[in-house]
mmCIF file of C-alpha atoms in Angstrom:
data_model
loop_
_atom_site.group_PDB
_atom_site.id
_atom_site.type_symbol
_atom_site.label_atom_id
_atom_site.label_comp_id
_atom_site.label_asym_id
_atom_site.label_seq_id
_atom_site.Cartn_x
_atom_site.Cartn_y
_atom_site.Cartn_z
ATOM 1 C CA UNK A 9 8.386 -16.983 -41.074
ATOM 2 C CA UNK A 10 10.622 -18.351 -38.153
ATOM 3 C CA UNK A 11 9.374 -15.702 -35.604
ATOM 4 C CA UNK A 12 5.165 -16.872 -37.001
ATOM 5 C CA UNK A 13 6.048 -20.238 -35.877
ATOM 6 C CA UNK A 14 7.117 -19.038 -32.597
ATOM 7 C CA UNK A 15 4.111 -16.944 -31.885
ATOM 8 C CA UNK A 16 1.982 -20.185 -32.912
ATOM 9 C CA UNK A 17 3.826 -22.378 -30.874
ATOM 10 C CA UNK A 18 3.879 -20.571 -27.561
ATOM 11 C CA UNK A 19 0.161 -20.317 -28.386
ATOM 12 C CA UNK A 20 -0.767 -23.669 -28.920
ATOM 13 C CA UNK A 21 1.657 -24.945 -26.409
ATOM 14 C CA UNK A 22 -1.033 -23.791 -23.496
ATOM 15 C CA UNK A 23 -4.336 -24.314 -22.379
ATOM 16 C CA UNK A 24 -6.144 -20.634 -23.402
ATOM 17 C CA UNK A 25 -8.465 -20.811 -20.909
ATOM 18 C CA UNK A 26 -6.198 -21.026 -18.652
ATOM 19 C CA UNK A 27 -3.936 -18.747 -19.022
ATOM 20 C CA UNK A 28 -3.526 -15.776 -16.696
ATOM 21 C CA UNK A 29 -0.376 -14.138 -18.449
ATOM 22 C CA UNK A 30 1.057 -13.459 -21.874
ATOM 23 C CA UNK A 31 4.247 -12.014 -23.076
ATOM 24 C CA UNK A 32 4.573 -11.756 -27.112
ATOM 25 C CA UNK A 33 7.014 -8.901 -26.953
ATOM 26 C CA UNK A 34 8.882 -8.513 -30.198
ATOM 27 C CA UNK A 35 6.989 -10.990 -32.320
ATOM 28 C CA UNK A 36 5.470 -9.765 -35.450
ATOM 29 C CA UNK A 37 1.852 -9.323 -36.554
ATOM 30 C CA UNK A 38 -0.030 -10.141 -39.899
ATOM 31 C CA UNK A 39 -2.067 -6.796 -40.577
ATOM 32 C CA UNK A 40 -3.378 -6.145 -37.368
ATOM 33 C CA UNK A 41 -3.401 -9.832 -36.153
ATOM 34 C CA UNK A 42 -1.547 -12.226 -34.064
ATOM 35 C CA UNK A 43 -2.577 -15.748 -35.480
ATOM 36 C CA UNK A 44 -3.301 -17.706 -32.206
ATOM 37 C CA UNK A 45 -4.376 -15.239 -29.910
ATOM 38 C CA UNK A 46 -8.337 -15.365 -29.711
ATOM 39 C CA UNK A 47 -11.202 -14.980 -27.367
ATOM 40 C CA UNK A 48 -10.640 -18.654 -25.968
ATOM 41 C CA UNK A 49 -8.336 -16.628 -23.348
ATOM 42 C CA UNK A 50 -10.931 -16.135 -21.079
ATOM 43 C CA UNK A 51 -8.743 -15.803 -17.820
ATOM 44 C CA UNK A 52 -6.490 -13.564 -19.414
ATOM 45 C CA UNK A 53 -5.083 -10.516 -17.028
ATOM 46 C CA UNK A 54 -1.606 -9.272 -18.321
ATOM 47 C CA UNK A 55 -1.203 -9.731 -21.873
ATOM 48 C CA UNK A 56 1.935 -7.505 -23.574
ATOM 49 C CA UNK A 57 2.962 -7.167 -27.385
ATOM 50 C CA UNK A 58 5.779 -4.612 -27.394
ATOM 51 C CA UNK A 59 7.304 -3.824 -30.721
ATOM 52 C CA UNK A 60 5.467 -6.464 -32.527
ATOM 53 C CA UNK A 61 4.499 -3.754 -35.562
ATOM 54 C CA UNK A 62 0.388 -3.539 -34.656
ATOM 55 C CA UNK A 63 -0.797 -0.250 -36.752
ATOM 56 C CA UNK A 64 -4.364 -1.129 -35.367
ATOM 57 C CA UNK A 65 -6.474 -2.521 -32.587
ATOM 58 C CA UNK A 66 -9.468 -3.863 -34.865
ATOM 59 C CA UNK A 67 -8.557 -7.346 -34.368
ATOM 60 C CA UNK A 68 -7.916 -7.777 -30.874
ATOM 61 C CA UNK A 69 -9.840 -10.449 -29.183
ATOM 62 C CA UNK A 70 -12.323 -10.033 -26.582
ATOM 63 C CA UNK A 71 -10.303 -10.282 -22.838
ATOM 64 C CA UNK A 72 -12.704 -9.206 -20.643
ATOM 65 C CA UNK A 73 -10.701 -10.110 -17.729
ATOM 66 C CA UNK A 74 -7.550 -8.566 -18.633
ATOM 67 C CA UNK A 75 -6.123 -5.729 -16.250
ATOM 68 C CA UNK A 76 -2.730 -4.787 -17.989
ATOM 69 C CA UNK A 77 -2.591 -4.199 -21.505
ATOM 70 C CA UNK A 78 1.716 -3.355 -23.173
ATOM 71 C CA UNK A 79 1.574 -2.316 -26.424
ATOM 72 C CA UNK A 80 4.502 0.469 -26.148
ATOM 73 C CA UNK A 81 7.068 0.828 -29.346
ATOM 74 C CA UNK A 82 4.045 -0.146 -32.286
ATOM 75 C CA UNK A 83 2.642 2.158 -34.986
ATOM 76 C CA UNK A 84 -0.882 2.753 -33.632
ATOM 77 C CA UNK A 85 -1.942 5.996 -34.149
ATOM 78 C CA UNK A 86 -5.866 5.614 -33.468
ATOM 79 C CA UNK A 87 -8.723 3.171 -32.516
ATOM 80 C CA UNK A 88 -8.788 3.115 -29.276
ATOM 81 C CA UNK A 89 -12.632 3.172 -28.627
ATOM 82 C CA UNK A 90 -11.920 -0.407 -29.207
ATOM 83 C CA UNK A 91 -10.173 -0.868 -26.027
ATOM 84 C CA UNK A 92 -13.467 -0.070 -24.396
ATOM 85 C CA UNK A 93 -15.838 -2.795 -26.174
ATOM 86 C CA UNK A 94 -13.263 -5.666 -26.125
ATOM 87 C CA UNK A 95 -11.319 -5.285 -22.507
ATOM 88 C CA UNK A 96 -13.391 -3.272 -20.539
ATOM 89 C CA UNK A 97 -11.707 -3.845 -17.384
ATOM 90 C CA UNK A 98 -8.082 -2.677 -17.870
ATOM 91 C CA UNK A 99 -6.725 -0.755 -14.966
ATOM 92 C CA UNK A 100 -2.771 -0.342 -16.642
ATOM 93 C CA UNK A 101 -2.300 0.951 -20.753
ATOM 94 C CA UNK A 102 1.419 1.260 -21.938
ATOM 95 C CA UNK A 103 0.839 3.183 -25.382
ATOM 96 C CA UNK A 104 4.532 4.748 -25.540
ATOM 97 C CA UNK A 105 5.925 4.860 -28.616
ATOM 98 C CA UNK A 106 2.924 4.809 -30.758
ATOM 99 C CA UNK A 107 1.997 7.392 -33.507
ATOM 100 C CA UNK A 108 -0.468 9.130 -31.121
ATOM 101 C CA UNK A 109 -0.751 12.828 -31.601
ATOM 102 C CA UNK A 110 -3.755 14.365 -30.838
ATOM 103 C CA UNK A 111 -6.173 14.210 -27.575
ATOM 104 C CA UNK A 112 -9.023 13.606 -29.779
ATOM 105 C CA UNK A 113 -7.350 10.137 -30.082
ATOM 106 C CA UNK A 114 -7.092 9.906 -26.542
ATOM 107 C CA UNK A 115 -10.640 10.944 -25.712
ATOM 108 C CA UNK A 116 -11.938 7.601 -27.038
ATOM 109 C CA UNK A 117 -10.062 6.010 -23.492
ATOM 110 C CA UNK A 118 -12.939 8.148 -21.230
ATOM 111 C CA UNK A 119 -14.795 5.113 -21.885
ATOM 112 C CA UNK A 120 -12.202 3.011 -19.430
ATOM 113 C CA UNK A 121 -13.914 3.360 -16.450
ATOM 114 C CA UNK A 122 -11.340 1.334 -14.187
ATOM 115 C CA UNK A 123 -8.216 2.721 -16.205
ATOM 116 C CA UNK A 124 -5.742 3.936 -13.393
ATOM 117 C CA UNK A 125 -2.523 4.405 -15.613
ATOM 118 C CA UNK A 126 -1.762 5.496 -18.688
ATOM 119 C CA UNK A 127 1.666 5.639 -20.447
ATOM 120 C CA UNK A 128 1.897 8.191 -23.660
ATOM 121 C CA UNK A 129 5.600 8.383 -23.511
ATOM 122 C CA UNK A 130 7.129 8.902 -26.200
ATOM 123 C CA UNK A 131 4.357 9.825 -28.518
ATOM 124 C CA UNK A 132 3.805 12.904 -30.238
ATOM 125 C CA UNK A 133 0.984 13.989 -28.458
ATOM 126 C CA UNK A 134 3.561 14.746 -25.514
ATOM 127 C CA UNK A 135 4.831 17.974 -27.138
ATOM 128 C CA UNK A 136 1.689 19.738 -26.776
ATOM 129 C CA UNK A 137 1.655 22.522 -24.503
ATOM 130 C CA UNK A 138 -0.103 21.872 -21.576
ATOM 131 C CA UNK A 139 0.014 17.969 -22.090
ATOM 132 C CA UNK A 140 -0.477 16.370 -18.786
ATOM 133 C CA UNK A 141 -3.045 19.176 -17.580
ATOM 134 C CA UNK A 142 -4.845 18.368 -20.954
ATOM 135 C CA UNK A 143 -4.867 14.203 -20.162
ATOM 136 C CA UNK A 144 -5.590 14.551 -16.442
ATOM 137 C CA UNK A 145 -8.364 16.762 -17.243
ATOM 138 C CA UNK A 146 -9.573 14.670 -20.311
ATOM 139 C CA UNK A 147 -9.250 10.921 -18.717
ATOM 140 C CA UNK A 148 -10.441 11.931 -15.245
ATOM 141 C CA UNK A 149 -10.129 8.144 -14.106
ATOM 142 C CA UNK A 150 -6.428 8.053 -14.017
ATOM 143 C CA UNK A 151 -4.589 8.512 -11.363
ATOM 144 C CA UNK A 152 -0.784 8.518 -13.383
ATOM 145 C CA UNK A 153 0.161 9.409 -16.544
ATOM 146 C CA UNK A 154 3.647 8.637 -18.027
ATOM 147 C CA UNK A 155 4.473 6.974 -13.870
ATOM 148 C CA UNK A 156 3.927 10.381 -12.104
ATOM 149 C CA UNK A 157 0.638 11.376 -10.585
ATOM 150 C CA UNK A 158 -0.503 15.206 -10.855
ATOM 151 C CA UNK A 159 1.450 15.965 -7.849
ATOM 152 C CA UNK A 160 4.480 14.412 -9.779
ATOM 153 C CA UNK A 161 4.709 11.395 -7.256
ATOM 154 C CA UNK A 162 6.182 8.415 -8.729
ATOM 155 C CA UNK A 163 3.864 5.276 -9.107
ATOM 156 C CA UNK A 164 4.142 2.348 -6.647
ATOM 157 C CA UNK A 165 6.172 -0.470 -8.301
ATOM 158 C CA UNK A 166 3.775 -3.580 -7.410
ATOM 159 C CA UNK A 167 6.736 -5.813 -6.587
ATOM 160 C CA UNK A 168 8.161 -3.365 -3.695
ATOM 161 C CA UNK A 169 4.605 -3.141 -2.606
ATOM 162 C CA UNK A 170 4.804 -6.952 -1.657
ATOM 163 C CA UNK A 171 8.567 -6.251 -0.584
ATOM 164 C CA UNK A 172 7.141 -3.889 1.976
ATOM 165 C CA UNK A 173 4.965 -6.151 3.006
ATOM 166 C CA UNK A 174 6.775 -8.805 4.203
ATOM 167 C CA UNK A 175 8.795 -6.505 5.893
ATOM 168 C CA UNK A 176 5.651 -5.669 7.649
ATOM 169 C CA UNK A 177 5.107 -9.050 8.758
ATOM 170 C CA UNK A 178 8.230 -9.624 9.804
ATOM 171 C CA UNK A 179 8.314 -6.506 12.154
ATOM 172 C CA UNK A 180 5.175 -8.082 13.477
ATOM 173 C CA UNK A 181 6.565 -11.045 13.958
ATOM 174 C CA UNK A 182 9.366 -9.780 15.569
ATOM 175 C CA UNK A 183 7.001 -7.572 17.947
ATOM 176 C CA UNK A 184 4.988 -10.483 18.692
ATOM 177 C CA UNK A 185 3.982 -10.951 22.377
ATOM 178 C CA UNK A 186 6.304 -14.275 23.775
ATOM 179 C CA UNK A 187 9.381 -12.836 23.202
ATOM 180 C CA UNK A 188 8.317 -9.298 25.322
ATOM 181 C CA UNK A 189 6.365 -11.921 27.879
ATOM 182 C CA UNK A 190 9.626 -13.901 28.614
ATOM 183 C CA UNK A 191 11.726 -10.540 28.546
ATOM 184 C CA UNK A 192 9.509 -9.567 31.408
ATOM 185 C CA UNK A 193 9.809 -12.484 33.131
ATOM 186 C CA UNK A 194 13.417 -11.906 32.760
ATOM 187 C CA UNK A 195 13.133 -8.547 34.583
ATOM 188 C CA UNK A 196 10.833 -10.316 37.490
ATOM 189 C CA UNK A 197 13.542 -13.237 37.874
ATOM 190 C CA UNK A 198 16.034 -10.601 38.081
ATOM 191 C CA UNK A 199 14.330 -8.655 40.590
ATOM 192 C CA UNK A 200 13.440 -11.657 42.811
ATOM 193 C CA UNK A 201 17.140 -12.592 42.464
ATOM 194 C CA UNK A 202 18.251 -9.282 43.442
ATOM 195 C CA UNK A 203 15.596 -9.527 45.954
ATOM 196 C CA UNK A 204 16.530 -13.041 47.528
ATOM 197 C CA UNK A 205 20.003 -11.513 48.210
ATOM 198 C CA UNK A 206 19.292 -8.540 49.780
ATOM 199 C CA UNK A 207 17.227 -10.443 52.469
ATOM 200 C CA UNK A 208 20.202 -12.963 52.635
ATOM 201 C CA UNK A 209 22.091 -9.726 53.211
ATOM 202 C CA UNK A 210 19.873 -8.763 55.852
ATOM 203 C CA UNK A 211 19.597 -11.797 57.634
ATOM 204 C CA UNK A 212 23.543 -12.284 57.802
ATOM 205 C CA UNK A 213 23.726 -8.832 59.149
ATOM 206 C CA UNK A 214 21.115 -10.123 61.576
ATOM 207 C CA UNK A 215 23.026 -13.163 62.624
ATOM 208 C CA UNK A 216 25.701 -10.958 63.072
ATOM 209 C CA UNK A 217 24.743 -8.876 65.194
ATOM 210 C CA UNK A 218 22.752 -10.868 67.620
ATOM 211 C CA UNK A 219 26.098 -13.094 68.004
ATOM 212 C CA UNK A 220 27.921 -10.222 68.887
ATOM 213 C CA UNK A 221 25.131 -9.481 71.774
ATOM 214 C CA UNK A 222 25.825 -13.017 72.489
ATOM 215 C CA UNK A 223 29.212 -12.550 72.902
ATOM 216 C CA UNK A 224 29.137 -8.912 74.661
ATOM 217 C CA UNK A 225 26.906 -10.453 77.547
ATOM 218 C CA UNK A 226 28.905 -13.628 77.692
ATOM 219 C CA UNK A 227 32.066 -10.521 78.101
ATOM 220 C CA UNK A 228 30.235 -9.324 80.798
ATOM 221 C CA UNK A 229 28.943 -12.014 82.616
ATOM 222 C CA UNK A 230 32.679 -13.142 82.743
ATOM 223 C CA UNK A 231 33.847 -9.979 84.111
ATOM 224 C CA UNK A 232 30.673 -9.840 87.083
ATOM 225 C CA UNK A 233 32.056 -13.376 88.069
ATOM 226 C CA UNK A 234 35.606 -12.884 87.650
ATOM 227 C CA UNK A 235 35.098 -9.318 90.034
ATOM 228 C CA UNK A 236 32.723 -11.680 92.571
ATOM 229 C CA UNK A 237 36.164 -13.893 92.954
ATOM 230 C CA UNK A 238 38.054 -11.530 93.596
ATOM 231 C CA UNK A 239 35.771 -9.706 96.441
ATOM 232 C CA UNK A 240 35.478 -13.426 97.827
ATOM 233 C CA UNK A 241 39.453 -13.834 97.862
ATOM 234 C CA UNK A 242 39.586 -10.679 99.769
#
């Protein structure tokens, strides 16, 4: 009675229409039913009732926004053409744990057009021989079964999709064009600097030079007029 109340309350706590996302995991249904949860959630898009005891789908409310439906560790063993009629949209269905054992069951999902994922773990229907051939060729739509595409490649996890991301912007960022402008400049200022003392180089080695002309034809002017003296004293 104490977990009904619960149910109700987060329930009536919120505006339906606008909610976007709805976790009942581990409450507990009334045959088939979650009392509260109607077609007043228009805007609905995740909605997940793990282990809350649903043996059927009859009674779910029309969501036809919602993309994500979790109903892993229940007792549903058929019904699924309902899925179709009342959330026609869903891209992601967690069904492990159920009392699914046959594809015939499963068949009644072809009518998912935008399902991408589909999670049978856990079922019966897994020990069948051939069981993910059988479902891949059955539900053509999907893309991964139990989180492994046919090539056994692991499904992206959503969050480490916007992880990457960011990381992506940030290498952008970081490749952005000031900081390679000014590191440029950097190189120019060095090789004007480098530049500016080499011709300071040259132009003391100029100096140089031209002082000791200077001073070699001040030598030899010296020594003509010192050697005129001494013809004169003679």
């Amino acid at each position: 009675m104490e977990m009904k109340k619960r149910i109700n309350l987060e329930l009536r706590n919120r505006a339906p229409e606008k909610v976007t996302e709805l976790v009942l995991d581990n409450c507990r249904s009334s045959n088939g039913e979650i009392e509260g949860l109607n077609d007043s959630f228009k805007e609905l898009q995740f909605l997940s009732m793990a282990n809350v005891e649903l043996t059927s789908l009859a009674k779910l409310p029309t969501l036809s926004k919602l993309r994500k439906l979790e109903l892993s560790d229940n007792v549903i063993s058929g019904g699924l053409e309902v899925l179709a009629e009342r959330c026609p949209n869903l891209t992601y269905l967690n069904l492990s744990g159920n009392k699914i054992k046959d594809l015939g069951t499963v068949e009644a999902l072809q009518n998912l057009k935008n399902l991408k994922s589909l999670d049978l773990f856990n079922c019966e229907i897994t020990n069948l021989e051939d069981y993910r051939d059988s479902i891949f060729e059955l539900l053509q739509q999907i893309t991964y079964l139990d989180g492994f595409d046919q090539e056994d490649n692991e499904a992206p996890d959503s969050e480490d999709d916007d992880d990457e991301g960011d990381e992506d912007d940030d290498d952008d960022e970081n490749e952005a064009g000031p900081p390679g402008e000014y590191e440029e400049e950097d190189d120019e200022d060095d090789g004007a600097s480098d530049l500016g003392e080499g011709e300071e180089e040259e132009e003391v080695g100029l100096s140089y030079l031209m002082k000791e002309e200077i001073q070699d034809e001040e030598d030899d002017d010296d020594y003509v007029e010192g050697g005129d003296e001494e013809e004169e004293g003679k």
